[in-house]
CSV table of C-alpha atoms and ligand atoms in Angstrom, one decimal:
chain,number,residue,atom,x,y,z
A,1,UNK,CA,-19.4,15.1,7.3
A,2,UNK,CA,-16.3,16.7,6.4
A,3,UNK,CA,-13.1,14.6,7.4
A,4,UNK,CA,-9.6,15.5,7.8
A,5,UNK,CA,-7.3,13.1,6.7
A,6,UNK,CA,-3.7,12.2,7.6
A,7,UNK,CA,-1.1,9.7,7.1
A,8,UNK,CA,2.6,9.6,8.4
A,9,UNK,CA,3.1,5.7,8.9
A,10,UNK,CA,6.0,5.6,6.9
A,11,UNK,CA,7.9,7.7,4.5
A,12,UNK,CA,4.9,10.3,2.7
A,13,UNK,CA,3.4,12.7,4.9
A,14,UNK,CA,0.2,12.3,3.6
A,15,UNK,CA,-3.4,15.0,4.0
A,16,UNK,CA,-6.5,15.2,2.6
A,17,UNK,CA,-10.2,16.5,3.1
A,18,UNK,CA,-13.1,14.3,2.5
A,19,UNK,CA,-16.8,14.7,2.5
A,20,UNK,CA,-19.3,12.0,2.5
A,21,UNK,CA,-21.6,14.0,0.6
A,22,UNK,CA,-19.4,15.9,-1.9
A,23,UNK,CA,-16.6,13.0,-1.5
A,24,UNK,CA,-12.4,13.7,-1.9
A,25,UNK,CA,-12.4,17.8,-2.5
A,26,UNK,CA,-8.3,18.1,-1.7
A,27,UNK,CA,-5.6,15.7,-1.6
A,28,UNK,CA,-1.7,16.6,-0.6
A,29,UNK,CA,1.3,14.5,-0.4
A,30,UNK,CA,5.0,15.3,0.4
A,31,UNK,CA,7.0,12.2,-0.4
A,32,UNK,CA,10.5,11.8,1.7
A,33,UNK,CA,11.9,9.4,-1.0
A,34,UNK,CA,14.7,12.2,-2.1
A,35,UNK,CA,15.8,12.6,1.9
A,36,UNK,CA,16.1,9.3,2.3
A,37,UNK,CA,17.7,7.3,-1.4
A,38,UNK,CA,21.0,8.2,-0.1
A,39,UNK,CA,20.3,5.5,2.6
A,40,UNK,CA,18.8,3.0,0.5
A,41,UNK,CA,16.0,3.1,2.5
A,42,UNK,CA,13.8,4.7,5.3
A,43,UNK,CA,15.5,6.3,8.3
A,44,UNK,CA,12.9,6.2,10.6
A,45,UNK,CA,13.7,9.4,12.7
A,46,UNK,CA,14.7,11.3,9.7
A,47,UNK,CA,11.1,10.4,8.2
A,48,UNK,CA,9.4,11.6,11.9
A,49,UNK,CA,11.6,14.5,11.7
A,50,UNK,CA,10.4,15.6,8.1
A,51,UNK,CA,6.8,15.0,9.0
A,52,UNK,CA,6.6,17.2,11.9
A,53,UNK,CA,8.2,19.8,9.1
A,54,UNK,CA,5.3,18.9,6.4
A,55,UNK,CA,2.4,18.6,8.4
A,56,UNK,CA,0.8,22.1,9.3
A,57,UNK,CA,1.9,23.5,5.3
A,58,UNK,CA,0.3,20.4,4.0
A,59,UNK,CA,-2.9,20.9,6.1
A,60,UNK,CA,-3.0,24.7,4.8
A,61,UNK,CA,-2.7,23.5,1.7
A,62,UNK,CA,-5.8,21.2,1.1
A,63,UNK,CA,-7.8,23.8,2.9
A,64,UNK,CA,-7.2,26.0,0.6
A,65,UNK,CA,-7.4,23.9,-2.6
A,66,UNK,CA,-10.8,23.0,-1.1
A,67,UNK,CA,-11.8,26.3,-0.5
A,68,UNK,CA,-12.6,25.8,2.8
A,69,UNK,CA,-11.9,26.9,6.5
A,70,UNK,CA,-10.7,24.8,9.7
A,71,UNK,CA,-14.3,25.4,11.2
A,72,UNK,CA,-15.8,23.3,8.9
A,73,UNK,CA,-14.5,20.3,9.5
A,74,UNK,CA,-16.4,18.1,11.5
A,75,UNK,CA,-13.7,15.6,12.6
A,76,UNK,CA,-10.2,14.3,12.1
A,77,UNK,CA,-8.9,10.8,10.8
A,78,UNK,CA,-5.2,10.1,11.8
A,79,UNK,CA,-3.3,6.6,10.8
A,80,UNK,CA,-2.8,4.9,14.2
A,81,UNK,CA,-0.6,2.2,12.8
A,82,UNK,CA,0.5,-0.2,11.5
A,83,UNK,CA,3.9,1.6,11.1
A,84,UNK,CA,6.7,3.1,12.2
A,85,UNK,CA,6.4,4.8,15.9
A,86,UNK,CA,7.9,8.0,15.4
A,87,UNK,CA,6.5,8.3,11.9
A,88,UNK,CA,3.0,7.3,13.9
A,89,UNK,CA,3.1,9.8,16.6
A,90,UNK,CA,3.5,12.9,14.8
A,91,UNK,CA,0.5,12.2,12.7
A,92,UNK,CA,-1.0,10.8,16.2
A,93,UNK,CA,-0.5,14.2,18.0
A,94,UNK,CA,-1.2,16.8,15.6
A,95,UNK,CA,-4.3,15.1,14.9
A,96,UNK,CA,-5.4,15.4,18.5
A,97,UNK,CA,-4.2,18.1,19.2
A,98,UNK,CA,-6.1,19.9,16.4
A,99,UNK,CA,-9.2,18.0,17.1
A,100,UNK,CA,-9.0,19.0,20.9
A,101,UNK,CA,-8.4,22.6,19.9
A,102,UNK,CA,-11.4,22.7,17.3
A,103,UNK,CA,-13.2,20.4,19.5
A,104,UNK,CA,-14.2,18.1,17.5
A,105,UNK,CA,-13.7,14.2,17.4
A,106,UNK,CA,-11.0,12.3,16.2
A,107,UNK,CA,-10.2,8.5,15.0
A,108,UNK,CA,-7.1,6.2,14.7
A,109,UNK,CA,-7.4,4.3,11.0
A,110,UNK,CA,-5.6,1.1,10.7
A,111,UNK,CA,-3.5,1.8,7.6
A,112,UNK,CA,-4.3,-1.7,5.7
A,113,UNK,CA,-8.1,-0.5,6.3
A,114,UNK,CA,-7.1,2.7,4.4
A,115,UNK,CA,-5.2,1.2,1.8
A,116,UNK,CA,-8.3,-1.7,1.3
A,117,UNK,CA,-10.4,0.9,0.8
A,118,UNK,CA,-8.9,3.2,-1.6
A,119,UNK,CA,-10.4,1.5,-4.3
A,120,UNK,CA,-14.1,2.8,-3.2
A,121,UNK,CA,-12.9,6.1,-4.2
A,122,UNK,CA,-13.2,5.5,-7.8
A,123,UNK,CA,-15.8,5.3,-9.8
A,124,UNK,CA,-17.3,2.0,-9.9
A,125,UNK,CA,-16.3,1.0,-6.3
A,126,UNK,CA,-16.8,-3.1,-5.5
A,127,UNK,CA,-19.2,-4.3,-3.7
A,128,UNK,CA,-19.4,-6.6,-0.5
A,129,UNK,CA,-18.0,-9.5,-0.1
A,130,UNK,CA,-14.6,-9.7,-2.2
A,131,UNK,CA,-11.3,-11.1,-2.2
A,132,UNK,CA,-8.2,-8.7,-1.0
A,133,UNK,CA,-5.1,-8.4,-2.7
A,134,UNK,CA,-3.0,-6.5,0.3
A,135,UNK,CA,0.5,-5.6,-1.3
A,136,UNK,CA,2.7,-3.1,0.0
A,137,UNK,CA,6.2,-2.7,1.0
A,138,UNK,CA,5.2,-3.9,4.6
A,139,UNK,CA,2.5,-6.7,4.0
A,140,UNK,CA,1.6,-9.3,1.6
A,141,UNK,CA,-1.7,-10.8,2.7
A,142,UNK,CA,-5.3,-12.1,1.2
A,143,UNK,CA,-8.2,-11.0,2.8
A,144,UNK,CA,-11.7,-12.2,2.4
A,145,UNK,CA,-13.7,-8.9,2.9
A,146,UNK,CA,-17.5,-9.1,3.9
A,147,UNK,CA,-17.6,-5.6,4.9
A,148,UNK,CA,-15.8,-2.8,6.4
A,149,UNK,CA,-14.2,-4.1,9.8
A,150,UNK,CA,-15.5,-8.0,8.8
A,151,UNK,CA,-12.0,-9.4,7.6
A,152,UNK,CA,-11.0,-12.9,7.4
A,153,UNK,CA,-7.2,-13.4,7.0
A,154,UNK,CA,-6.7,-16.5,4.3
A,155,UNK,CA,-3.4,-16.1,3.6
A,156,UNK,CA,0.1,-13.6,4.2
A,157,UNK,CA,3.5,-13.8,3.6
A,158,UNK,CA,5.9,-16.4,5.7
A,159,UNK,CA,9.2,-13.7,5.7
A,160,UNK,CA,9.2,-10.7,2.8
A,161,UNK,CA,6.1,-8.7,1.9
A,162,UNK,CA,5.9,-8.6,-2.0
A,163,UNK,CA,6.7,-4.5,-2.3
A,164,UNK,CA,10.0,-5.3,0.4
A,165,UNK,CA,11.6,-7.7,-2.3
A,166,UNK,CA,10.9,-5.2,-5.0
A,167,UNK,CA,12.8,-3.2,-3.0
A,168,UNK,CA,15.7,-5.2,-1.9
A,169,UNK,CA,16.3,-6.8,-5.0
A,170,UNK,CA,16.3,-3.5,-7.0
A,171,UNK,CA,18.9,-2.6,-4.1
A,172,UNK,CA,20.8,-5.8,-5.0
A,173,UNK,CA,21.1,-4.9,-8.6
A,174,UNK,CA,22.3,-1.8,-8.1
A,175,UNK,CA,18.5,0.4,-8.6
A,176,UNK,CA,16.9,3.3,-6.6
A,177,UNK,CA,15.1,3.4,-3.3
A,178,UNK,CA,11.7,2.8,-3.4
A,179,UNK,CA,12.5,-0.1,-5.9
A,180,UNK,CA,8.8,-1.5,-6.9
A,181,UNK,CA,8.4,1.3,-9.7
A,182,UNK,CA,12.3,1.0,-10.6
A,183,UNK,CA,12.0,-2.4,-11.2
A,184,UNK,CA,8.7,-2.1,-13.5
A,185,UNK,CA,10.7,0.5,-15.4
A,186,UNK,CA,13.7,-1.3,-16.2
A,187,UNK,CA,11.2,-4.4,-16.7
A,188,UNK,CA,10.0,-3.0,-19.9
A,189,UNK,CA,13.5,-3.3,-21.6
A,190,UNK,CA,13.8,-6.9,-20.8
A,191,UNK,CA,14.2,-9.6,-23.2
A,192,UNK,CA,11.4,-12.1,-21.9
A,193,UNK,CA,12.9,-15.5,-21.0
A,194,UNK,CA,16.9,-14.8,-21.0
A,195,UNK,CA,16.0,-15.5,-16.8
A,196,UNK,CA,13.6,-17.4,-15.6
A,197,UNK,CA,12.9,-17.1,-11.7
A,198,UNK,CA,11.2,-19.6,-9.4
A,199,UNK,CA,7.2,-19.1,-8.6
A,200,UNK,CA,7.2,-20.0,-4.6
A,201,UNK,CA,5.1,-21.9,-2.5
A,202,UNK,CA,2.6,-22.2,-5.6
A,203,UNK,CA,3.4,-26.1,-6.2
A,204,UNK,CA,1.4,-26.9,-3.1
A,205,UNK,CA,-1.8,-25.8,-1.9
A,206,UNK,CA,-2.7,-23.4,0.4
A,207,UNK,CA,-2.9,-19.2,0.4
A,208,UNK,CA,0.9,-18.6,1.9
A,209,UNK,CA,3.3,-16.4,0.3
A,210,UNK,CA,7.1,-16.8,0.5
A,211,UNK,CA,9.1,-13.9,-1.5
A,212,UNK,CA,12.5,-14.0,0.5
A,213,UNK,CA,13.9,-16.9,-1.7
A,214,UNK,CA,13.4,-14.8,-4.8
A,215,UNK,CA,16.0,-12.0,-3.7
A,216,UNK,CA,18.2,-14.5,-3.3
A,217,UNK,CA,17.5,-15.8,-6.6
A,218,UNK,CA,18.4,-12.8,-8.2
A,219,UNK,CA,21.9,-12.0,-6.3
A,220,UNK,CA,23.0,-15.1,-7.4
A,221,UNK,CA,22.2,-14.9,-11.2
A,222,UNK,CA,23.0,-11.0,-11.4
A,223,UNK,CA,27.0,-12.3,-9.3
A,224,UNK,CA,27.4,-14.8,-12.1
A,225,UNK,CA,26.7,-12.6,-14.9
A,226,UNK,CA,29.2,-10.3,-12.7
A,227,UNK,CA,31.8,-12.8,-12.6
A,228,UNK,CA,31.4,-13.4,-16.5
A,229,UNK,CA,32.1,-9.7,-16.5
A,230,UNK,CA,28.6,-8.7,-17.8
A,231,UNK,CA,27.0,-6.3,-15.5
A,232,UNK,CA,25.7,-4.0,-18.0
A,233,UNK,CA,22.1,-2.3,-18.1
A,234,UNK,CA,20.6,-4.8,-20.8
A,235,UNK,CA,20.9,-7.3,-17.8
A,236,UNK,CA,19.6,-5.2,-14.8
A,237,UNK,CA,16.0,-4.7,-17.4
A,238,UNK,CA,16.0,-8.5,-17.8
A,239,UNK,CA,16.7,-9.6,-15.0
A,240,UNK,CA,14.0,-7.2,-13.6
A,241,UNK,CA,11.6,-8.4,-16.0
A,242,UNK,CA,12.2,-11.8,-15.0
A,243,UNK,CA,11.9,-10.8,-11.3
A,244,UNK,CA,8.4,-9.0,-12.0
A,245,UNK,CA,7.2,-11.9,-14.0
A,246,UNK,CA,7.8,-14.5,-11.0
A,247,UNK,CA,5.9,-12.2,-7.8
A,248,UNK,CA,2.8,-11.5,-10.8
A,249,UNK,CA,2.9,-14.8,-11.5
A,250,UNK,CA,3.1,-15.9,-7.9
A,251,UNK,CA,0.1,-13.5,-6.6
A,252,UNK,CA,-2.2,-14.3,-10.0
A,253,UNK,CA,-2.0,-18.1,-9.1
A,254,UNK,CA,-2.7,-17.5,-5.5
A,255,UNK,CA,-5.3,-14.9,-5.6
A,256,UNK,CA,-7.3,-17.6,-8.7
A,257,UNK,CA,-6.7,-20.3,-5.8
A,258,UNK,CA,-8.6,-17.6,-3.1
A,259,UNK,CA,-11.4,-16.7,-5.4
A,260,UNK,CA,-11.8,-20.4,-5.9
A,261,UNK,CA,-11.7,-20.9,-2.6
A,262,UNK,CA,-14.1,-18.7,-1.5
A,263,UNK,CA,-16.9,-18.7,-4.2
A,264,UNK,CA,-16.2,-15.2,-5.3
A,265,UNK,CA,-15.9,-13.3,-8.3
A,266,UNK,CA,-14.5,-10.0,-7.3
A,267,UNK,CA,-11.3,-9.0,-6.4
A,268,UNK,CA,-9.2,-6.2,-5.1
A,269,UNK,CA,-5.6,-5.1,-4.8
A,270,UNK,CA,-4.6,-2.7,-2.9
A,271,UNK,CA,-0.9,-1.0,-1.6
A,272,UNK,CA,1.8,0.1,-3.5
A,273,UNK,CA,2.7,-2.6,-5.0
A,274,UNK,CA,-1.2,-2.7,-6.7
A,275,UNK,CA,0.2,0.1,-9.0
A,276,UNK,CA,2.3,-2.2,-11.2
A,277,UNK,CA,0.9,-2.9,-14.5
A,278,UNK,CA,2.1,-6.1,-15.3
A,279,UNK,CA,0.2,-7.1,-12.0
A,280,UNK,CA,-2.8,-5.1,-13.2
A,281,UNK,CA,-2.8,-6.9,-16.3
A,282,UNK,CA,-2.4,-10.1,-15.3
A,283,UNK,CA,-5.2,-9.6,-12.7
A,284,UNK,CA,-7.3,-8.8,-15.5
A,285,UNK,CA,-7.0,-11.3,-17.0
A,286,UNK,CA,-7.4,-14.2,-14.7
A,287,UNK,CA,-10.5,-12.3,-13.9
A,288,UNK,CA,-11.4,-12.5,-17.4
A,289,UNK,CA,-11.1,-16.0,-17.7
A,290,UNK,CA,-13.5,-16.8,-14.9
A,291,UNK,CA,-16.2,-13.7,-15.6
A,292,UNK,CA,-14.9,-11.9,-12.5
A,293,UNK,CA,-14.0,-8.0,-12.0
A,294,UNK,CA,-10.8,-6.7,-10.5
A,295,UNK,CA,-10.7,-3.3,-9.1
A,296,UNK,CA,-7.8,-1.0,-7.8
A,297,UNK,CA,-7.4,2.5,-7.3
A,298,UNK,CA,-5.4,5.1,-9.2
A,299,UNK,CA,-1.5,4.9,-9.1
A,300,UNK,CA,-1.3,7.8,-6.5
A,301,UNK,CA,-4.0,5.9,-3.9
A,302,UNK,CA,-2.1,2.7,-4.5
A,303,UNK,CA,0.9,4.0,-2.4
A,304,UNK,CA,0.5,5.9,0.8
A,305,UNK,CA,-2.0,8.8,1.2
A,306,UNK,CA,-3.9,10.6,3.1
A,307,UNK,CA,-7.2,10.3,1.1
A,308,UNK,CA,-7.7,6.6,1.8
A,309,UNK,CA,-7.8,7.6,5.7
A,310,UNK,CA,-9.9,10.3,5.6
A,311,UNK,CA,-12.3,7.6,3.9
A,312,UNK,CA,-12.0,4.7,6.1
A,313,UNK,CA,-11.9,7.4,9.2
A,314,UNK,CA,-15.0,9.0,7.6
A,315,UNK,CA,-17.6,5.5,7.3
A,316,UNK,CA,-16.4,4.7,10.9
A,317,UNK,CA,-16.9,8.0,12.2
A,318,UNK,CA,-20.5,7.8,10.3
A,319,UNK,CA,-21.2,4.7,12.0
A,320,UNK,CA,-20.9,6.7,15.8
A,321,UNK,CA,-16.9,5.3,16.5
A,322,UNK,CA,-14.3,7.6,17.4
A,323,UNK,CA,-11.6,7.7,19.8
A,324,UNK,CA,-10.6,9.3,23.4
A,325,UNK,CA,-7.9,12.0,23.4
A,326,UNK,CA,-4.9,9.7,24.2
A,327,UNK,CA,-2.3,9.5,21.8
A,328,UNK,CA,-2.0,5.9,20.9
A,329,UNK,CA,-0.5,4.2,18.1
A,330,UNK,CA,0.4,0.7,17.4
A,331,UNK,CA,3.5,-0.6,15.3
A,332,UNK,CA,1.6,-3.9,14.7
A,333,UNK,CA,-1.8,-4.1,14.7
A,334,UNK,CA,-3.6,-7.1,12.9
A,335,UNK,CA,-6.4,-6.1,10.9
A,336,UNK,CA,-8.9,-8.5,12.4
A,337,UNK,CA,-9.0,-7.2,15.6
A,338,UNK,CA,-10.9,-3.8,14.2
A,339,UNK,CA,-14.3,-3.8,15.2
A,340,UNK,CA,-17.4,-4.1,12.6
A,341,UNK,CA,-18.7,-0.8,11.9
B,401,KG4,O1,1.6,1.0,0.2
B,401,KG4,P1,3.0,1.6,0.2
B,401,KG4,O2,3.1,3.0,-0.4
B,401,KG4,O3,3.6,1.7,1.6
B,401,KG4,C1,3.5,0.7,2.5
B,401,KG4,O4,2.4,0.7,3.2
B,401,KG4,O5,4.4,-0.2,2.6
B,401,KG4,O6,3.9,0.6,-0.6
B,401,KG4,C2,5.2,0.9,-0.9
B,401,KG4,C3,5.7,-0.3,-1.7
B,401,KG4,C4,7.2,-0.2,-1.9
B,401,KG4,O7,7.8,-1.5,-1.6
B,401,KG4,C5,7.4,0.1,-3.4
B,401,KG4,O8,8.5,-0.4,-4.0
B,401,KG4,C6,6.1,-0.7,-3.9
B,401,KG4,O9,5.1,-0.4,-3.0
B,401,KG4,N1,5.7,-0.1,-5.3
B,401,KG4,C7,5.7,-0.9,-6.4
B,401,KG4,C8,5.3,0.0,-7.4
B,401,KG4,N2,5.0,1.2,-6.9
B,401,KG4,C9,5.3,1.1,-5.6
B,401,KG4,N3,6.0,-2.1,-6.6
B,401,KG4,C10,5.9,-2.6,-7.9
B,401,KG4,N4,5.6,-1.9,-8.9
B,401,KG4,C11,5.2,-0.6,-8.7
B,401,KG4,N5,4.8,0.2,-9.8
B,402,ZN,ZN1,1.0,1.8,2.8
């Protein structure tokens, strides 16, 4: 079955095609981060706007890379949410539209679906049941997965998702919109231990995440280095390596505590924030420690795409779901209410 892929929740118009015999044979992505920097973050109907301008192109593009025609694809996979509106509906419509002109069926992917599932397309994919790492710049969440559409929720974030303080901290100290990857640059620079940042909500038990505290944290140490005039670059790369250390920290203890938890030995991360390497690391080796394997997907199917819909779209699709032709999308959407396949 060949599957057409697209993403527009957010901020990366996002297209791909996807066969479930031949797997991922074309993958596009136009990323709005330029448009939107001035703002310091995403305008949503400038980022609805730009979609509706990327989509078609993008479309021609992976058919061509694939060397193949619109005739041959067998159905359409469209993010449905969670996300912003706007952003939602222009990936929405054209994909019904298309699949109502090529007559063919089409399905709304839950985008936390797509981005748990990235990792399977890699080469040594996990196997059911694991543990979920979901970190992106809209959720922070542990998911105990015992197949596709069989999630259990064990823990998520009380306020800020993990990527969102990346971001608003790097906007604190002066850094670039999206500010996850800014932050792990400047991050390499830093002296280790000139800061040292709280680890939240890990001193008692439980799976909850709190990250809020942790931007306010750093305001207040980067003002007094500010008011003792030193506001210089030396300072932004340690106090972003101090930041990075405290959320790796934070998610490392709390995704040992799942795994102990649940009895098992695999885990997953998944979202943008699963490209940062001092996460990846650190993963690795608390995984290490108790004979357990992590697994992630490449950098560019960490952060939005539209590969990791057409796969999720594709094994529902397989399984006989799809949808009817109204154009329905959902700004929040839990992901336990998604049926088992
Ligand atoms: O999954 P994603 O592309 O979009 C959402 O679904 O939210 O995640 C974007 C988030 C942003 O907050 C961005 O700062 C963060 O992922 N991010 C990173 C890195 N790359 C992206 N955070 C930390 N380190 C990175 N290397
Ligand atoms: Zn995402």
């Amino acid at each position: 079955m060949l599957v057409l892929g697209l993403e527009t929740s957010c901020d990366e118009t996002g297209v791909a095609l996807y066969d479930s015999e031949r797997g991922l044979l074309a993958d596009a992505l136009f990323s709005q981060i330029d448009l939107h920097r001035v703002f310091g973050g995403v305008v949503p109907e400038l980022a609805s706007r730009d979609h509706v301008k990327r989509m078609l192109p993008l479309i021609r593009q992976v058919l061509e890379e694939a060397g193949c025609v619109a005739t041959e694809i067998d159905a359409i996979a469209y993010t449905a949410g969670p996300g912003l509106v706007g952003a939602l509906l222009v990936g929405a419509s054209c994909a019904q539209a298309l699949a109502f002109a090529w007559d063919i069926p089409a399905i709304g992917v839950h985008h936390m679906e797509g981005h748990l599932l990235a990792p399977m397309l890699e080469e040594n994919p996990p196997e059911f049941p694991f543990v979920a790492l979901l970190v992106s710049g809209g959720h922070t969440q542990l998911v105990r997965v015992d197949g596709i559409g069989q999630y259990e929720l064990l823990g998520e974030s009380l306020d800020d998702a993990a990527g969102e303080a990346f971001d608003k901290t790097a906007k604190l100290i002066g850094l670039n919109y999206p500010g996850g990857p800014e932050i792990a640059r400047l991050a390499e620079q830093g002296v280790p231990g000139r800061f040292v940042f709280p680890r939240p909500m890990t001193d008692r038990p439980g799976l909850e995440f709190s990250f809020s505290g942790l931007k306010t944290f750093a305001l207040n140490t980067w003002q007094q280095c500010k008011n003792a005039g030193d506001d210089s670059e030396q300072t932004r790369c340690d106090l972003s390596l101090a930041f990075q250390q405290a959320v790796v920290e934070t998610l490392t203890i709390k995704c040992k505590r799942a795994l102990k938890q649940t009895g098992l030995k695999r885990l997953v991360i998944a979202g943008g924030v699963s490209a940062n390497k001092a996460l990846r690391a650190s993963l690795e080796d608390m995984l290490g420690s108790i004979k357990g394997n992590v697994y992630y997907a490449r950098p560019q199917f960490c952060t939005d795409n539209g590969a990791m819909i057409a796969y999720a779209g594709c094994q529902r699709l397989l399984a006989g779901q799809h949808q009817d032709l109204a154009i329905s999308v959902q700004a929040r959407w839990p992901m336990e209410q998604l049926p088992p396949l």
